[in-house]
Coordinates of C-alpha atoms and ligand atoms in Angstrom, one line a residue:
M26 CA 164.8 -60.1 175.5
T27 CA 162.8 -59.1 178.5
N28 CA 164.0 -57.1 181.4
T29 CA 163.4 -59.8 183.9
A30 CA 165.5 -62.4 182.0
V31 CA 168.6 -60.3 182.8
Y32 CA 168.1 -60.7 186.5
T33 CA 167.6 -64.4 186.7
A34 CA 171.1 -65.9 186.0
F35 CA 172.9 -64.2 188.9
S36 CA 170.5 -63.4 191.7
Q37 CA 170.3 -59.8 192.9
G38 CA 173.5 -59.1 194.8
A39 CA 175.4 -62.1 193.7
L40 CA 177.0 -60.4 190.7
G41 CA 178.5 -57.6 192.8
Q42 CA 180.1 -60.1 195.2
V43 CA 181.5 -62.2 192.4
L44 CA 183.1 -59.1 191.0
I45 CA 184.6 -58.1 194.3
D46 CA 185.9 -61.7 194.9
R47 CA 187.5 -61.8 191.4
L48 CA 189.2 -58.5 192.0
D49 CA 190.5 -59.6 195.4
E50 CA 191.9 -62.7 193.7
A51 CA 193.6 -60.7 190.9
A52 CA 195.1 -58.4 193.5
Q53 CA 197.1 -61.3 194.9
F54 CA 199.3 -61.1 191.8
S55 CA 201.4 -58.3 193.1
E56 CA 204.9 -57.5 194.2
P57 CA 205.3 -57.9 197.9
G58 CA 204.4 -54.8 199.9
S59 CA 201.3 -52.7 200.6
G60 CA 198.5 -52.7 198.0
V61 CA 198.9 -53.9 194.4
T62 CA 202.1 -53.4 192.4
R63 CA 201.9 -55.1 189.0
L64 CA 204.1 -53.6 186.3
F65 CA 204.1 -54.2 182.5
C66 CA 205.8 -57.4 181.4
S67 CA 206.7 -58.4 184.9
Q68 CA 206.4 -61.8 186.6
E69 CA 203.2 -60.6 188.3
H70 CA 201.8 -59.6 184.9
R71 CA 202.6 -63.0 183.6
D72 CA 201.1 -64.7 186.6
V73 CA 197.8 -62.9 186.4
L74 CA 197.2 -63.9 182.8
P75 CA 195.8 -67.4 183.5
L76 CA 193.2 -65.9 185.9
I77 CA 192.0 -63.3 183.3
S78 CA 192.1 -66.0 180.6
H79 CA 189.8 -68.0 182.8
W80 CA 187.3 -65.1 183.2
M81 CA 187.4 -64.7 179.4
E82 CA 186.6 -68.3 178.8
Q83 CA 183.7 -68.1 181.3
A84 CA 182.4 -65.2 179.3
G85 CA 182.6 -67.2 176.1
L86 CA 185.7 -65.5 174.7
T87 CA 189.0 -67.0 173.5
P88 CA 192.0 -65.4 175.1
Q89 CA 195.2 -64.6 173.3
L90 CA 198.3 -62.6 174.2
D91 CA 199.0 -60.2 171.4
A92 CA 202.2 -58.6 170.0
A93 CA 202.0 -55.6 172.4
G94 CA 201.5 -57.5 175.6
N95 CA 197.7 -57.2 175.7
L96 CA 195.6 -60.1 176.7
V97 CA 192.7 -60.1 174.3
G98 CA 189.5 -62.2 174.6
R99 CA 187.4 -62.5 171.4
C100 CA 184.1 -64.1 170.8
S101 CA 183.6 -66.2 167.7
K102 CA 182.0 -63.4 165.7
A103 CA 185.0 -61.1 166.4
Q104 CA 187.4 -63.9 165.4
A105 CA 185.4 -64.4 162.2
G106 CA 186.0 -60.7 161.4
E107 CA 182.5 -59.4 162.0
K108 CA 182.0 -55.9 163.3
T109 CA 183.2 -55.8 166.9
F110 CA 182.6 -53.7 170.0
I111 CA 185.7 -53.4 172.2
M112 CA 185.8 -53.1 176.0
G113 CA 188.6 -53.2 178.4
S114 CA 191.1 -51.5 180.7
H115 CA 194.6 -51.9 181.9
Q116 CA 196.1 -54.8 184.0
D117 CA 199.0 -52.7 185.3
S118 CA 199.0 -50.7 188.5
V119 CA 201.1 -47.9 190.0
I120 CA 203.6 -48.8 192.8
E121 CA 201.5 -49.7 195.8
G122 CA 198.3 -49.0 194.0
G123 CA 194.8 -50.5 194.6
K124 CA 192.7 -53.4 193.4
Y125 CA 190.4 -51.5 191.1
D126 CA 192.2 -49.0 189.0
G127 CA 192.4 -50.8 185.7
M128 CA 191.4 -54.3 186.7
L129 CA 187.8 -53.3 187.3
G130 CA 187.5 -52.5 183.6
V131 CA 188.7 -55.9 182.7
A132 CA 186.8 -58.0 185.2
L133 CA 183.5 -56.1 185.0
P134 CA 182.7 -56.4 181.2
L135 CA 183.8 -60.0 181.3
L136 CA 181.3 -60.7 184.2
A137 CA 178.6 -58.8 182.3
L138 CA 179.2 -61.0 179.2
E139 CA 179.2 -64.1 181.3
A140 CA 175.9 -63.1 182.9
L141 CA 174.4 -62.5 179.5
K142 CA 175.8 -65.9 178.3
R143 CA 174.2 -67.7 181.3
E144 CA 170.9 -66.2 180.2
G145 CA 171.4 -67.6 176.8
I146 CA 171.6 -64.1 175.2
T147 CA 173.8 -63.9 172.1
L148 CA 174.8 -60.5 171.0
P149 CA 174.4 -59.9 167.2
Y150 CA 177.9 -58.4 166.9
G151 CA 181.4 -59.3 167.8
V152 CA 182.8 -58.5 171.2
E153 CA 186.3 -58.3 172.5
V154 CA 187.6 -57.5 176.0
V155 CA 191.2 -56.3 176.3
A156 CA 193.5 -56.3 179.4
F157 CA 195.9 -53.7 178.2
G158 CA 199.5 -54.3 179.3
D159 CA 200.4 -50.8 180.2
E160 CA 198.5 -47.7 181.0
E161 CA 200.1 -46.3 184.1
G162 CA 203.6 -45.7 182.5
V163 CA 205.4 -46.8 185.6
R164 CA 208.0 -49.2 184.3
F165 CA 208.7 -47.4 181.0
P166 CA 208.7 -43.7 180.3
T167 CA 206.1 -44.4 177.7
T168 CA 202.5 -45.4 178.1
L169 CA 199.3 -46.6 176.4
V170 CA 201.4 -49.0 174.2
G171 CA 198.6 -51.5 174.2
S172 CA 195.8 -49.2 173.2
K173 CA 198.1 -47.4 170.7
A174 CA 198.8 -50.8 169.1
L175 CA 195.1 -51.4 168.6
A176 CA 194.8 -47.9 167.2
G177 CA 197.9 -48.4 164.9
S178 CA 199.8 -45.5 166.5
V179 CA 202.8 -47.1 168.1
T180 CA 206.0 -45.5 166.8
P181 CA 209.4 -47.4 166.7
D182 CA 211.0 -45.0 169.2
Q183 CA 208.4 -46.0 171.8
L184 CA 209.7 -49.5 171.7
E185 CA 213.2 -48.2 172.4
A186 CA 212.1 -46.6 175.7
K187 CA 214.1 -48.1 178.6
D188 CA 213.1 -49.1 182.1
A189 CA 215.3 -48.3 185.2
E190 CA 217.4 -51.4 184.5
G191 CA 218.1 -50.3 180.9
T192 CA 215.8 -52.9 179.4
T193 CA 214.0 -51.6 176.3
L194 CA 210.3 -52.1 175.9
Q195 CA 211.0 -54.2 172.8
E196 CA 213.3 -56.5 174.8
A197 CA 210.8 -56.8 177.7
L198 CA 208.0 -57.7 175.2
I199 CA 210.2 -60.4 173.6
A200 CA 211.1 -61.8 177.0
F201 CA 207.4 -61.8 177.8
G202 CA 206.7 -64.0 174.8
C203 CA 205.4 -61.3 172.5
T204 CA 206.5 -60.4 169.0
P205 CA 206.8 -56.6 168.9
K206 CA 207.6 -56.6 165.2
D207 CA 204.0 -57.7 164.6
I208 CA 202.6 -54.7 166.4
P209 CA 201.6 -53.0 163.2
H210 CA 199.5 -56.0 162.2
I211 CA 197.3 -55.9 165.3
A212 CA 195.9 -52.5 164.5
R213 CA 192.1 -52.8 164.2
D214 CA 190.2 -51.9 161.2
P215 CA 188.1 -48.8 162.0
A216 CA 185.4 -50.0 159.6
K217 CA 184.9 -53.1 161.6
T218 CA 185.1 -51.5 165.0
L219 CA 181.8 -50.4 166.6
G220 CA 183.3 -48.5 169.5
F221 CA 185.4 -48.7 172.7
L222 CA 184.0 -48.6 176.2
E223 CA 186.0 -48.5 179.4
V224 CA 184.7 -49.0 182.9
H225 CA 186.9 -47.4 185.5
I226 CA 186.7 -46.2 189.1
E227 CA 186.1 -42.5 189.3
Q228 CA 189.3 -41.6 191.1
G229 CA 187.5 -38.5 192.4
P230 CA 184.8 -37.7 195.0
I231 CA 181.9 -36.5 192.8
L232 CA 179.8 -39.6 192.6
E233 CA 180.3 -40.2 196.3
Q234 CA 179.2 -36.7 197.1
R235 CA 176.1 -37.1 194.8
N236 CA 175.4 -40.6 196.2
H237 CA 175.4 -42.2 192.8
A238 CA 176.9 -45.6 192.0
V239 CA 177.9 -44.8 188.4
G240 CA 178.5 -41.8 186.2
I241 CA 178.8 -41.2 182.5
V242 CA 182.1 -39.6 181.3
T243 CA 181.7 -36.8 178.8
A244 CA 185.4 -36.2 178.0
L245 CA 188.9 -37.0 179.0
T246 CA 190.6 -33.9 180.2
G247 CA 193.0 -31.8 178.1
I248 CA 196.3 -31.1 179.8
E249 CA 199.0 -28.4 179.4
R250 CA 202.1 -27.8 181.4
H251 CA 204.4 -24.8 181.7
R252 CA 207.8 -24.1 183.2
V253 CA 208.0 -20.6 184.8
K254 CA 211.3 -19.0 185.5
L255 CA 211.3 -16.0 187.8
S256 CA 214.5 -14.0 188.2
G257 CA 215.3 -11.4 190.9
K258 CA 218.5 -10.6 192.6
A259 CA 220.5 -12.5 195.2
G260 CA 221.7 -10.5 198.2
H261 CA 222.7 -10.7 201.8
A262 CA 219.6 -11.5 203.8
G263 CA 220.9 -9.4 206.7
T264 CA 222.2 -6.2 205.1
T265 CA 219.8 -5.6 202.1
P266 CA 216.9 -3.4 203.2
M267 CA 213.5 -4.9 202.7
D268 CA 212.4 -2.2 200.2
M269 CA 215.5 -2.8 198.1
R270 CA 215.0 -6.5 197.5
Y271 CA 214.1 -8.4 194.4
D272 CA 213.1 -11.7 196.1
A273 CA 212.1 -14.2 193.5
L274 CA 210.5 -16.5 196.0
V275 CA 208.2 -13.9 197.5
G276 CA 207.1 -13.1 193.9
A277 CA 206.6 -16.8 193.2
A278 CA 204.6 -17.2 196.4
E279 CA 202.3 -14.4 195.2
M280 CA 202.0 -16.1 191.8
V281 CA 201.1 -19.5 193.3
L282 CA 198.2 -17.7 195.1
A283 CA 197.2 -15.8 192.0
I284 CA 197.1 -19.1 190.0
D285 CA 195.0 -20.7 192.8
S286 CA 192.6 -17.8 192.6
V287 CA 192.1 -18.2 188.8
L288 CA 191.5 -22.0 189.3
Q289 CA 189.1 -21.5 192.3
S290 CA 187.0 -19.1 190.3
T291 CA 186.8 -21.0 187.0
D292 CA 184.4 -24.0 186.5
N293 CA 185.7 -27.1 184.7
L294 CA 189.3 -26.0 185.1
V295 CA 191.7 -27.5 187.6
G296 CA 195.4 -27.1 188.0
V297 CA 198.4 -27.2 190.2
V298 CA 201.8 -25.8 190.9
G299 CA 203.4 -29.1 191.8
K300 CA 207.1 -28.4 191.6
L301 CA 209.2 -25.5 192.7
N302 CA 213.0 -25.0 192.8
V303 CA 214.6 -22.1 194.6
H304 CA 218.1 -20.8 193.8
P305 CA 220.5 -20.6 195.6
N306 CA 218.2 -22.1 198.3
A307 CA 220.3 -21.0 201.2
V308 CA 219.2 -20.0 204.6
N309 CA 220.7 -16.5 204.6
V310 CA 220.5 -15.5 200.9
I311 CA 217.7 -13.7 199.2
P312 CA 216.3 -16.1 196.6
A313 CA 217.6 -14.9 193.2
Q314 CA 215.7 -17.4 191.0
V315 CA 212.7 -19.6 191.3
T316 CA 211.5 -22.1 188.7
F317 CA 208.1 -23.7 189.1
T318 CA 205.6 -25.7 187.0
V319 CA 202.1 -24.9 186.2
E320 CA 199.7 -27.6 185.1
L321 CA 196.2 -26.8 183.8
R322 CA 193.5 -29.4 183.0
S323 CA 190.1 -29.0 181.4
P324 CA 187.7 -31.0 179.3
D325 CA 187.0 -27.8 177.3
A326 CA 189.7 -26.3 175.2
N327 CA 188.2 -22.8 175.4
I328 CA 188.1 -22.8 179.2
R329 CA 191.7 -24.1 179.3
Q330 CA 192.8 -21.3 176.9
R331 CA 191.0 -18.6 179.0
G332 CA 192.5 -20.1 182.1
R333 CA 196.0 -19.9 180.6
E334 CA 195.4 -16.3 179.6
A335 CA 194.2 -15.4 183.1
V336 CA 197.2 -17.1 184.7
T337 CA 199.7 -15.5 182.3
A338 CA 198.2 -12.0 183.0
A339 CA 198.3 -12.6 186.7
L340 CA 202.0 -13.7 186.6
Q341 CA 202.9 -10.7 184.4
E342 CA 201.2 -8.3 186.9
V343 CA 203.2 -9.7 189.8
A344 CA 206.5 -9.8 187.9
T345 CA 206.1 -6.2 186.8
R346 CA 205.1 -4.9 190.2
R347 CA 208.0 -6.6 191.9
S348 CA 210.5 -5.9 189.1
L349 CA 211.2 -9.6 188.5
A350 CA 212.1 -11.1 185.1
L351 CA 209.5 -13.6 184.0
D352 CA 210.0 -16.4 181.5
M353 CA 207.2 -18.9 180.8
E354 CA 207.6 -21.9 178.5
N355 CA 205.0 -24.5 177.4
T356 CA 206.5 -27.9 178.0
Y357 CA 203.6 -30.2 177.3
S358 CA 200.1 -30.1 175.9
A359 CA 197.5 -32.7 175.0
D360 CA 194.0 -32.0 173.7
A361 CA 190.9 -33.2 175.5
V362 CA 189.2 -36.2 174.0
T363 CA 185.4 -36.2 173.9
C364 CA 183.2 -39.3 174.4
A365 CA 180.8 -40.0 171.6
D366 CA 177.3 -38.6 171.9
W367 CA 175.7 -41.9 171.0
M368 CA 177.7 -43.7 173.6
M369 CA 176.7 -41.3 176.3
A370 CA 173.1 -41.4 175.3
S371 CA 173.1 -45.2 175.2
L372 CA 174.8 -45.4 178.6
E373 CA 172.1 -43.1 179.9
Q374 CA 169.4 -45.4 178.6
A375 CA 171.2 -48.4 180.1
C376 CA 171.4 -46.6 183.5
A377 CA 167.7 -46.0 183.3
H378 CA 167.2 -49.6 182.6
A379 CA 169.3 -50.6 185.6
D380 CA 167.5 -48.0 187.8
Q381 CA 170.7 -45.9 188.2
P382 CA 170.9 -42.1 188.1
A383 CA 173.0 -41.1 185.1
E384 CA 175.0 -38.0 186.0
R385 CA 177.5 -36.9 183.4
L386 CA 181.0 -35.8 184.5
F387 CA 184.4 -35.4 182.9
S388 CA 187.6 -37.4 183.7
G389 CA 190.4 -35.4 185.1
A390 CA 192.8 -38.3 184.5
G391 CA 194.1 -39.8 181.3
H392 CA 192.9 -43.3 180.2
D393 CA 193.3 -45.8 177.3
G394 CA 190.5 -43.9 175.5
L395 CA 193.0 -41.2 174.7
A396 CA 194.7 -43.6 172.3
M397 CA 191.6 -45.6 171.3
Q398 CA 189.8 -42.4 170.1
A399 CA 192.1 -42.4 167.1
L400 CA 190.5 -45.7 166.1
T401 CA 186.9 -45.5 167.1
D402 CA 184.2 -43.8 169.1
I403 CA 184.8 -44.0 172.8
G404 CA 182.7 -44.0 176.0
M405 CA 183.5 -44.4 179.7
L406 CA 181.5 -45.5 182.7
F407 CA 182.8 -44.4 186.1
V408 CA 182.1 -46.3 189.3
R409 CA 182.0 -44.6 192.6
C410 CA 185.1 -45.2 194.7
K411 CA 185.4 -44.8 198.5
D412 CA 186.6 -41.4 199.5
G413 CA 187.4 -40.7 195.9
L414 CA 190.7 -42.5 196.6
S415 CA 192.9 -44.1 193.9
H416 CA 196.5 -45.0 193.3
H417 CA 196.5 -46.1 197.0
P418 CA 196.2 -49.5 198.7
D419 CA 192.9 -48.4 200.3
E420 CA 191.2 -47.9 197.0
A421 CA 187.7 -49.5 197.2
I422 CA 184.3 -49.9 195.6
S423 CA 181.3 -51.6 197.1
A424 CA 179.8 -54.8 195.9
A425 CA 176.5 -53.0 195.3
D426 CA 178.1 -50.4 193.1
G427 CA 180.0 -53.2 191.2
E428 CA 176.7 -54.9 190.6
A429 CA 174.9 -51.7 189.5
A430 CA 177.7 -51.0 187.0
T431 CA 177.7 -54.6 185.7
R432 CA 173.9 -54.4 185.1
V433 CA 174.4 -51.1 183.3
I434 CA 176.9 -52.7 181.0
M435 CA 174.6 -55.7 180.4
A436 CA 171.8 -53.4 179.4
F437 CA 174.1 -51.3 177.3
L438 CA 175.4 -54.4 175.4
Q439 CA 171.8 -55.6 174.7
Q440 CA 170.7 -52.1 173.5
L441 CA 173.7 -51.9 171.1
G442 CA 172.4 -55.0 169.4
R443 CA 169.0 -53.5 168.7
P444 CA 168.3 -52.0 165.3
Ligands
ZN512 ZN1 193.5 -46.5 185.4

């Protein structure tokens, strides 16, 4: 393999435009309305499968819908049970989402494989590309069913999750033509899996700010959520003197600012107070009770712990000073998942090969890698998106960036084959 051979099949610039055109075509499979709405096991999901199958065939893969609603394209080596490298992303979108979140990571590796195939390059290992059915968790109150199925971690209760119409995930899969009882059989053998790589739009502004087309993901963020209950004392808003009030909302307001100050002053820690309820929530009553949520995210468990400790201390200080009762309860927590060192190093080499700067950054959002990490080493390549925007009809990438990322993946796949 020489460097120049990679660039002859698709002329410079053509690859990026093909990618954009394909993603435009896929975006037509959507519920009516603004942007793209394509939910798991929906008519739109069914309708987009022939298009993805066509891309898979162009790439030399054989498409098949699996028991969990994933469309999986496998090359002959993968079908024969040889060691296989998995790529892919999710086909589903949020309500009125964009064209790229998810589908980019399906279309792009398929285009990279097609470009290699046109060059007559055969990879010395098996490859499969997966269009996972569900990552966004919009239709069912459960998510990552497809990637969990590959990792062998789907539990029976997940299949009982119901959508808004009361249809269970199991019923939806059967209606979609899948056999959910076979889900345990599609778990991949870790010994035969070389790794999992997902290409995804960044969903943030960093690459745009740095003027880089792609970035190498170091980790998928860890998340924790807390419910904070702050109790004061209700009272008449006209007759209670200001210095005799125990106003839970004023205390909560101070706490929100204290949390923001911890977050602003800590690198690699982000968070939000996203939900707040005031009781009794009346125009002329001093607020007696406020409950609010605190969410903290960091790719580093120690930073997240120190952030939690700083937030807790700040809340206690405000509560004590204002004589308010404070109750804080942890409601959710998920550990960060780290991308494999060899995958990051190999992506870095591939970026150098494709003349792209290779900045490392962490993902503040969850992805299929969270589930796939239980099966195999994971890696992620981010692609710059316009204004850092995602989950929005205006989500966009440029053809040039799409081309750059495709060429990085082509280089990565060829490197992986070298001894
Ligand atoms: Zn996504």
